Amino acid sequence: MYDPLRDKNPGCNAPYPASYWAELGQDRASCPALQQNCTADVVVIGAGYTGLNAARVLAERFSQQVVVLEAHQPGWGCSGRNAGFVLKGTGRLGAVQLTERFGLETAQACYREYRQAFEQVATLCQQGAIDCQAQSPGYYKLAHQPRFLPLFEQQQQLLNQYFGEQLQYLSQAELQQAHLADQQACGALLDPDCFGLNPLQLALGYSRLAEQAGATIYGGSPVLGWQTLQGLHRLQTPEGSVTAKKVLIATNGYTPKDFHPLLNGRILPVQSSIIVTRPLTAAERNACGFRDQPIVMDTRALKYYYRLLPDGRLLFGGRGAIQGRDADKPRYQQALLAAMCRSFPALNGIGIDHQWSGWVAVSLDDMPHLYQAPKDSCYAGVSYAAGYCGSGLSFSALAGQRLAEQAMGQSIPNLPCYQRPLPAFPFAPWRRLGQWLYYQWGRWQDQRP
């Protein structure tokens, strides 16, 4: 498997991974490769949620000639591999942590931006006729140990009183009797608004909207060379090149090694792995307590997450291998299956029909960043958005819009994630060692009462 910390070449036009989403039999993108030398007003690198929405806004609102360069096809990376959780947030900082770090007023401003991103997903799907199989709402954050219950009560009080939410606190008995029979859960916070969808269909829908707005998307066109001369950026692909004054980098967790100085050493690519069962029987669903189709995540340092899919299958995910070369080793899928069965003993012995992995981008300060190089620097005209920490489905689309607005000289909200670049990891060549140490600590922490 491609490894962003080891590989400088992301590959070219590889097939979509054998995920549940890719094997549903729906249409897939087939964008042609760039086979000429051309010019554009703006080049966007990466055809995921961020890049596609940046391209759409640039073409639609600012009448820019936009070229999108994608190494494979739209939605091939994390945008088409994730679990499809539409949440009101991004990064790893919740409302409590944002308030502690930045103060209540700034935290509220961040949350308004997150809510706008959340609402924009539904708006774009409706206006663009994107059929992404959105399910009924209901997001459960599960406490895997009793020590998290006081924090849940604090979060509920803060969010309901100061952030306009209507979260419901559920005791273990209330959760298991009326919502979920997860045997590992000690209680939960229920957000009645968040929901699940088909992430690949969302990405393909965004791709269609970008093309309808006038953007040109080239698949099978990885950026293999980058030259800057007299304020112009010339990006070389296997069969062509494109020259532009402005370049937006939207590669996030799939950013190749040493791709650009603005991003080098500032992202930790982390694997997330997913398994999907066969369709559950009615008896199995009843034993698991599934009364609807919730999306669920726990409080572990090494989190598990799951959702019941429209066809009755159970999707279950968590952290995968540290290195790309180990992604397909059976022990990681077996570990997920064992964790799933600890939560739902009725599923012991169930078969797995789909399994896959993908890269998410973790930032040092647990939050995404949007950054534009200063006009007087040697990187003038280059911008990026990255570091969603595995929680970017909602926010990354709005980040693409903000990236486009900033590139066009418009002001964007004065928020921490828009004010400064991604912080560099100390001892960046040793990020994988640090990740391994964190995983050891996380396993100990997750077992602590």
C-alpha positions as CSV (number, residue, x, y, z in Angstrom):
1,M,0.0,0.0,0.0
2,Y,1.2,3.5,-0.8
3,D,2.9,5.1,2.2
4,P,3.1,8.9,2.3
5,L,6.0,8.9,4.7
6,R,8.1,6.6,2.4
7,D,6.9,7.1,-1.1
8,K,7.6,10.2,-3.2
9,N,5.4,8.9,-6.1
10,P,1.7,8.4,-5.2
11,G,1.2,6.1,-8.1
12,C,-0.9,6.7,-11.2
13,N,-4.5,5.9,-12.0
14,A,-4.7,2.9,-9.7
15,P,-8.2,1.2,-9.4
16,Y,-10.5,2.2,-6.6
17,P,-9.8,0.1,-3.5
18,A,-11.9,-3.0,-2.9
19,S,-14.1,-1.2,-0.4
20,Y,-17.8,-1.6,0.4
21,W,-18.4,1.8,-1.2
22,A,-16.5,1.1,-4.4
23,E,-18.2,-2.3,-4.8
24,L,-21.8,-1.2,-4.6
25,G,-21.9,-1.1,-8.4
26,Q,-22.5,2.6,-8.8
27,D,-20.8,4.8,-11.3
28,R,-17.2,5.7,-10.8
29,A,-15.2,8.6,-12.1
30,S,-13.2,8.2,-15.2
31,C,-11.4,11.5,-15.8
32,P,-8.8,11.6,-18.6
33,A,-5.2,12.2,-18.0
34,L,-3.5,15.5,-18.8
35,Q,-1.7,14.9,-22.1
36,Q,-0.7,18.4,-23.1
37,N,1.1,21.5,-21.9
38,C,-1.4,24.0,-20.8
39,T,-2.0,27.1,-18.6
40,A,-4.7,27.9,-16.0
41,D,-5.5,30.6,-13.5
42,V,-5.4,28.2,-10.6
43,V,-4.3,24.6,-10.3
44,V,-5.8,22.4,-7.5
45,I,-3.8,19.3,-6.5
46,G,-6.0,16.5,-5.2
47,A,-9.6,15.6,-6.2
48,G,-11.1,14.9,-2.7
49,Y,-13.6,16.9,-0.8
50,T,-11.3,19.9,-0.3
51,G,-9.9,20.1,-3.8
52,L,-13.2,19.5,-5.6
53,N,-15.0,22.2,-3.6
54,A,-12.2,24.7,-4.0
55,A,-12.3,24.1,-7.7
56,R,-16.1,24.5,-7.8
57,V,-16.1,27.8,-5.9
58,L,-13.2,29.2,-8.0
59,A,-15.0,28.4,-11.3
60,E,-18.5,29.2,-10.2
61,R,-18.1,32.3,-8.1
62,F,-14.8,33.8,-9.4
63,S,-14.9,32.7,-13.1
64,Q,-11.4,31.2,-12.8
65,Q,-9.9,28.8,-15.3
66,V,-9.3,25.9,-12.9
67,V,-7.4,22.6,-13.5
68,V,-7.6,19.8,-11.0
69,L,-4.7,17.3,-11.0
70,E,-5.5,13.9,-9.4
71,A,-3.0,11.1,-9.2
72,H,-5.8,8.5,-9.6
73,Q,-9.5,9.4,-9.8
74,P,-11.8,11.7,-7.8
75,G,-12.6,10.2,-4.4
76,W,-9.8,7.6,-4.6
77,G,-8.2,8.6,-1.3
78,C,-9.7,9.2,2.1
79,S,-12.7,11.0,0.6
80,G,-13.9,7.7,-0.9
81,R,-12.7,5.4,1.9
82,N,-13.9,6.8,5.1
83,A,-16.9,5.7,7.2
84,G,-19.2,8.4,6.1
85,F,-19.8,10.2,9.4
86,V,-21.3,13.7,8.9
87,L,-20.3,15.5,12.2
88,K,-20.3,19.0,13.5
89,G,-16.6,19.3,14.1
90,T,-13.2,18.5,12.8
91,G,-9.8,17.6,14.2
92,R,-9.5,16.2,17.7
93,L,-10.6,19.2,19.8
94,G,-14.2,19.2,21.0
95,A,-16.0,22.2,22.4
96,V,-14.5,21.7,25.9
97,Q,-10.9,21.5,24.6
98,L,-11.5,24.5,22.2
99,T,-12.8,26.6,25.1
100,E,-9.9,25.6,27.4
101,R,-7.4,26.4,24.7
102,F,-8.8,29.6,23.1
103,G,-11.6,30.9,25.4
104,L,-15.4,30.7,25.1
105,E,-15.8,33.4,22.4
106,T,-13.3,31.9,20.0
107,A,-14.6,28.4,20.6
108,Q,-18.1,29.6,19.8
109,A,-16.8,31.1,16.6
110,C,-15.1,27.9,15.6
111,Y,-18.2,25.9,16.4
112,R,-20.3,28.2,14.2
113,E,-17.9,27.5,11.3
114,Y,-18.2,23.8,12.0
115,R,-22.0,24.0,12.0
116,Q,-21.9,25.9,8.7
117,A,-19.8,23.1,7.3
118,F,-22.2,20.5,8.6
119,E,-25.2,22.2,7.1
120,Q,-23.4,22.8,3.8
121,V,-23.1,19.1,3.2
122,A,-26.9,18.7,3.1
123,T,-27.3,21.9,1.1
124,L,-24.9,20.8,-1.6
125,C,-26.4,17.3,-1.8
126,Q,-29.9,18.9,-2.2
127,Q,-28.9,21.6,-4.7
128,G,-26.6,19.3,-6.7
129,A,-28.9,16.3,-6.6
130,I,-26.2,14.1,-5.0
131,D,-27.7,10.8,-4.0
132,C,-25.3,9.7,-1.2
133,Q,-27.8,7.4,0.7
134,A,-28.0,9.7,3.7
135,Q,-29.4,7.8,6.7
136,S,-31.6,8.9,9.6
137,P,-29.8,11.1,12.1
138,G,-28.3,10.0,15.4
139,Y,-24.7,10.1,16.6
140,Y,-23.7,8.3,19.8
141,K,-20.4,9.1,21.5
142,L,-19.8,6.2,23.9
143,A,-17.9,6.3,27.2
144,H,-15.8,3.1,27.2
145,Q,-14.9,3.7,30.9
146,P,-17.0,5.3,33.7
147,R,-14.3,8.0,34.2
148,F,-15.6,9.6,31.0
149,L,-19.1,10.1,32.3
150,P,-18.4,13.3,34.3
151,L,-16.8,14.8,31.1
152,F,-19.9,13.9,29.2
153,E,-22.0,15.8,31.7
154,Q,-19.7,18.8,31.3
155,Q,-19.8,18.6,27.5
156,Q,-23.6,18.4,27.5
157,Q,-24.0,21.4,29.8
158,L,-21.4,23.5,27.9
159,L,-22.8,22.6,24.4
160,N,-26.4,23.0,25.3
161,Q,-26.0,26.2,27.2
162,Y,-23.4,28.1,25.1
163,F,-23.3,26.4,21.7
164,G,-27.0,25.9,20.9
165,E,-27.0,22.1,20.9
166,Q,-29.5,19.7,22.3
167,L,-27.4,16.8,23.4
168,Q,-28.9,14.0,25.4
169,Y,-27.0,12.3,28.2
170,L,-27.7,8.5,28.4
171,S,-26.8,6.3,31.3
172,Q,-25.6,2.8,30.6
173,A,-29.1,1.4,31.4
174,E,-30.8,4.0,29.2
175,L,-28.5,3.4,26.4
176,Q,-28.8,-0.4,26.4
177,Q,-32.5,-0.5,27.0
178,A,-33.6,2.0,24.3
179,H,-30.8,2.7,21.9
180,L,-27.8,0.3,21.7
181,A,-26.8,-2.9,23.4
182,D,-23.0,-2.2,23.1
183,Q,-21.5,-4.3,26.0
184,Q,-18.4,-2.1,26.1
185,A,-20.3,1.2,26.7
186,C,-20.8,2.8,30.1
187,G,-23.0,5.6,28.9
188,A,-23.3,8.0,25.9
189,L,-23.9,11.4,24.6
190,L,-26.5,11.5,21.8
191,D,-26.4,14.2,19.1
192,P,-29.7,14.0,17.3
193,D,-28.5,15.8,14.1
194,C,-25.4,14.0,12.8
195,F,-25.8,11.2,10.3
196,G,-24.1,8.7,8.0
197,L,-23.9,8.6,4.2
198,N,-22.0,7.0,1.3
199,P,-18.7,9.0,1.2
200,L,-17.6,7.9,-2.2
201,Q,-20.9,9.0,-3.8
202,L,-20.5,12.3,-2.1
203,A,-17.0,12.7,-3.6
204,L,-18.3,11.8,-7.0
205,G,-21.1,14.2,-6.6
206,Y,-18.7,17.0,-5.7
207,S,-16.7,16.1,-8.8
208,R,-19.7,16.4,-11.0
209,L,-20.6,19.8,-9.5
210,A,-17.0,21.1,-10.0
211,E,-17.1,20.1,-13.7
212,Q,-20.5,21.6,-14.2
213,A,-19.1,24.9,-12.7
214,G,-16.4,24.8,-15.4
215,A,-13.4,23.2,-13.7
216,T,-11.4,20.7,-15.6
217,I,-10.4,17.5,-13.7
218,Y,-7.5,15.3,-14.9
219,G,-7.2,11.8,-13.4
220,G,-4.1,9.7,-13.7
221,S,-2.1,12.9,-13.4
222,P,0.1,12.9,-10.4
223,V,2.4,15.9,-9.9
224,L,5.9,14.6,-10.4
225,G,7.8,17.9,-10.8
226,W,7.3,21.4,-9.7
227,Q,9.2,24.4,-11.0
228,T,8.7,28.1,-10.0
229,L,10.0,30.9,-12.1
230,Q,9.0,34.6,-12.1
231,G,5.8,34.0,-10.1
232,L,4.6,31.1,-12.2
233,H,4.3,27.5,-11.1
234,R,4.8,24.8,-13.7
235,L,3.5,21.4,-12.5
236,Q,4.8,18.3,-14.4
237,T,2.6,15.2,-14.8
238,P,3.6,11.9,-16.6
239,E,2.2,13.1,-19.9
240,G,1.9,16.9,-19.7
241,S,2.2,20.0,-17.6
242,V,0.2,23.0,-16.5
243,T,1.4,26.5,-15.6
244,A,-0.5,28.8,-13.2
245,K,0.1,31.7,-10.8
246,K,-1.8,30.0,-8.0
247,V,-1.7,26.4,-6.7
248,L,-3.9,25.0,-4.0
249,I,-2.6,21.8,-2.3
250,A,-5.5,19.5,-1.2
251,T,-3.8,16.1,-0.8
252,N,-4.1,15.9,3.0
253,G,-3.2,12.4,4.3
254,Y,-2.0,11.3,0.8
255,T,0.6,14.0,0.4
256,P,3.7,12.3,-0.9
257,K,7.0,12.4,0.9
258,D,8.9,15.7,0.4
259,F,6.1,17.0,-1.8
260,H,6.4,20.7,-0.9
261,P,8.4,22.6,1.7
262,L,5.2,24.2,3.1
263,L,4.0,20.8,4.1
264,N,7.1,18.7,4.7
265,G,7.3,17.4,8.3
266,R,3.9,18.9,9.2
267,I,1.6,15.9,8.7
268,L,1.5,12.5,10.3
269,P,-0.3,10.0,8.0
270,V,-2.2,7.5,10.1
271,Q,-3.9,4.4,8.8
272,S,-7.6,3.8,9.6
273,S,-8.9,0.4,8.8
274,I,-12.5,-0.7,8.2
275,I,-14.3,-4.1,8.1
276,V,-17.9,-4.7,6.9
277,T,-19.9,-7.7,7.8
278,R,-22.5,-9.6,5.8
279,P,-26.1,-8.3,6.3
280,L,-27.3,-8.9,9.8
281,T,-30.3,-11.0,10.4
282,A,-33.3,-9.6,12.2
283,A,-32.4,-11.6,15.3
284,E,-28.8,-10.3,15.2
285,R,-29.9,-6.7,14.9
286,N,-32.3,-7.2,17.8
287,A,-29.6,-8.8,19.9
288,C,-27.3,-5.8,19.2
289,G,-30.1,-3.4,20.0
290,F,-30.1,-1.7,16.6
291,R,-33.4,0.1,16.4
292,D,-32.3,2.6,13.8
293,Q,-29.1,3.3,11.8
294,P,-26.9,5.2,14.2
295,I,-23.3,6.4,13.8
296,V,-21.2,5.6,16.8
297,M,-17.7,6.4,18.1
298,D,-16.1,5.8,21.5
299,T,-13.8,7.6,23.8
300,R,-10.7,5.4,23.5
301,A,-7.3,7.0,22.6
302,L,-7.3,4.4,19.8
303,K,-10.9,4.9,18.9
304,Y,-13.4,2.4,17.5
305,Y,-16.3,3.6,15.4
306,Y,-19.2,1.8,13.7
307,R,-22.5,2.2,11.9
308,L,-25.3,0.1,10.6
309,L,-25.5,0.4,6.8
310,P,-28.7,0.7,4.7
311,D,-28.5,-2.9,3.7
312,G,-28.2,-4.2,7.3
313,R,-24.4,-4.7,7.3
314,L,-22.3,-3.5,10.2
315,L,-19.3,-1.3,9.4
316,F,-16.7,-1.3,12.1
317,G,-13.4,0.7,12.0
318,G,-10.4,1.7,14.0
319,R,-6.6,2.3,13.8
320,G,-4.7,0.1,11.4
321,A,-1.1,-0.7,10.8
322,I,1.6,1.9,11.3
323,Q,3.3,1.4,7.9
324,G,1.7,1.0,4.6
325,R,3.4,-2.2,3.8
326,D,1.6,-3.9,6.7
327,A,-1.9,-2.6,5.8
328,D,-3.2,-6.0,4.5
329,K,-1.8,-8.2,7.2
330,P,-4.7,-10.2,8.6
331,R,-4.0,-9.4,12.3
332,Y,-5.4,-5.9,11.9
333,Q,-8.7,-7.0,10.5
334,Q,-8.9,-9.8,13.1
335,A,-8.3,-7.2,15.8
336,L,-11.2,-5.1,14.6
337,L,-13.4,-8.2,14.3
338,A,-12.5,-9.2,17.9
339,A,-13.3,-5.7,19.2
340,M,-16.6,-5.7,17.3
341,C,-17.6,-9.0,18.9
342,R,-16.7,-7.7,22.4
343,S,-19.2,-5.0,21.9
344,F,-21.8,-7.3,20.3
345,P,-21.2,-10.9,21.5
346,A,-24.2,-12.0,19.4
347,L,-22.0,-11.5,16.3
348,N,-19.3,-14.0,17.3
349,G,-18.4,-16.1,14.2
350,I,-19.9,-13.6,11.7
351,G,-18.2,-13.3,8.3
352,I,-16.5,-10.3,6.9
353,D,-17.4,-9.3,3.3
354,H,-15.2,-6.2,2.9
355,Q,-12.0,-4.8,4.4
356,W,-9.8,-1.9,3.5
357,S,-7.6,0.9,4.8
358,G,-6.8,4.5,4.1
359,W,-4.7,7.4,5.4
360,V,-5.9,10.3,7.5
361,A,-3.7,13.3,8.3
362,V,-3.0,14.1,11.9
363,S,-1.6,17.5,12.9
364,L,0.7,18.2,15.8
365,D,-1.9,20.5,17.5
366,D,-4.9,18.3,16.8
367,M,-6.6,20.7,14.4
368,P,-6.6,21.4,10.7
369,H,-5.0,24.4,9.2
370,L,-5.5,26.4,6.1
371,Y,-2.5,28.5,5.0
372,Q,-1.5,30.8,2.2
373,A,2.2,31.6,1.6
374,P,3.1,35.3,2.0
375,K,3.1,37.3,-1.2
376,D,6.8,38.2,-0.7
377,S,8.0,34.6,-0.2
378,C,9.4,32.2,-2.7
379,Y,6.2,30.2,-2.3
380,A,3.9,33.0,-3.2
381,G,0.7,31.8,-4.8
382,V,0.7,28.4,-3.0
383,S,-1.9,27.5,-0.4
384,Y,-3.0,24.4,1.4
385,A,-5.7,22.9,3.7
386,A,-4.8,19.8,5.7
387,G,-4.7,18.0,9.0
388,Y,-8.4,17.0,9.6
389,C,-7.3,14.3,12.0
390,G,-9.7,11.7,10.6
391,S,-12.8,14.0,11.1
392,G,-13.0,16.0,7.9
393,L,-16.0,14.8,5.9
394,S,-18.1,17.9,6.8
395,F,-15.4,20.5,7.3
396,S,-13.1,19.7,4.4
397,A,-15.7,20.9,1.9
398,L,-16.0,24.3,3.6
399,A,-12.2,24.4,3.9
400,G,-12.0,24.1,0.1
401,Q,-14.4,27.0,-0.2
402,R,-12.3,29.1,2.3
403,L,-9.2,28.1,0.4
404,A,-10.7,29.4,-2.8
405,E,-11.9,32.6,-1.2
406,Q,-8.5,33.3,0.3
407,A,-6.8,32.7,-3.0
408,M,-9.0,35.3,-4.6
409,G,-8.1,37.9,-2.0
410,Q,-11.3,37.7,0.0
411,S,-11.3,37.8,3.8
412,I,-12.2,34.6,5.7
413,P,-13.2,34.1,9.3
414,N,-10.5,35.0,11.8
415,L,-10.3,31.6,13.4
416,P,-7.2,29.7,14.8
417,C,-7.3,27.1,12.0
418,Y,-7.1,29.9,9.4
419,Q,-4.5,32.1,11.2
420,R,-1.3,30.1,11.0
421,P,0.4,27.2,9.2
422,L,0.5,23.6,10.4
423,P,3.1,23.3,13.1
424,A,6.1,21.2,12.3
425,F,6.6,17.9,14.1
426,P,9.8,17.9,16.2
427,F,12.2,15.2,15.1
428,A,10.0,14.8,12.0
429,P,12.0,11.8,10.6
430,W,11.0,9.9,13.7
431,R,7.3,10.4,13.5
432,R,6.6,6.7,13.1
433,L,8.5,5.9,16.2
434,G,6.5,8.5,18.1
435,Q,3.3,7.0,16.7
436,W,4.3,3.6,17.8
437,L,5.0,4.9,21.3
438,Y,1.7,6.7,21.4
439,Y,-0.1,3.5,20.4
440,Q,1.5,1.6,23.3
441,W,0.5,4.4,25.7
442,G,-3.0,4.5,24.1
443,R,-3.6,0.8,24.7
444,W,-2.6,1.1,28.3
445,Q,-4.7,4.2,28.7
446,D,-7.7,2.6,27.1
447,Q,-7.6,-0.3,29.6
448,R,-7.3,2.0,32.6
449,P,-10.4,2.1,34.8
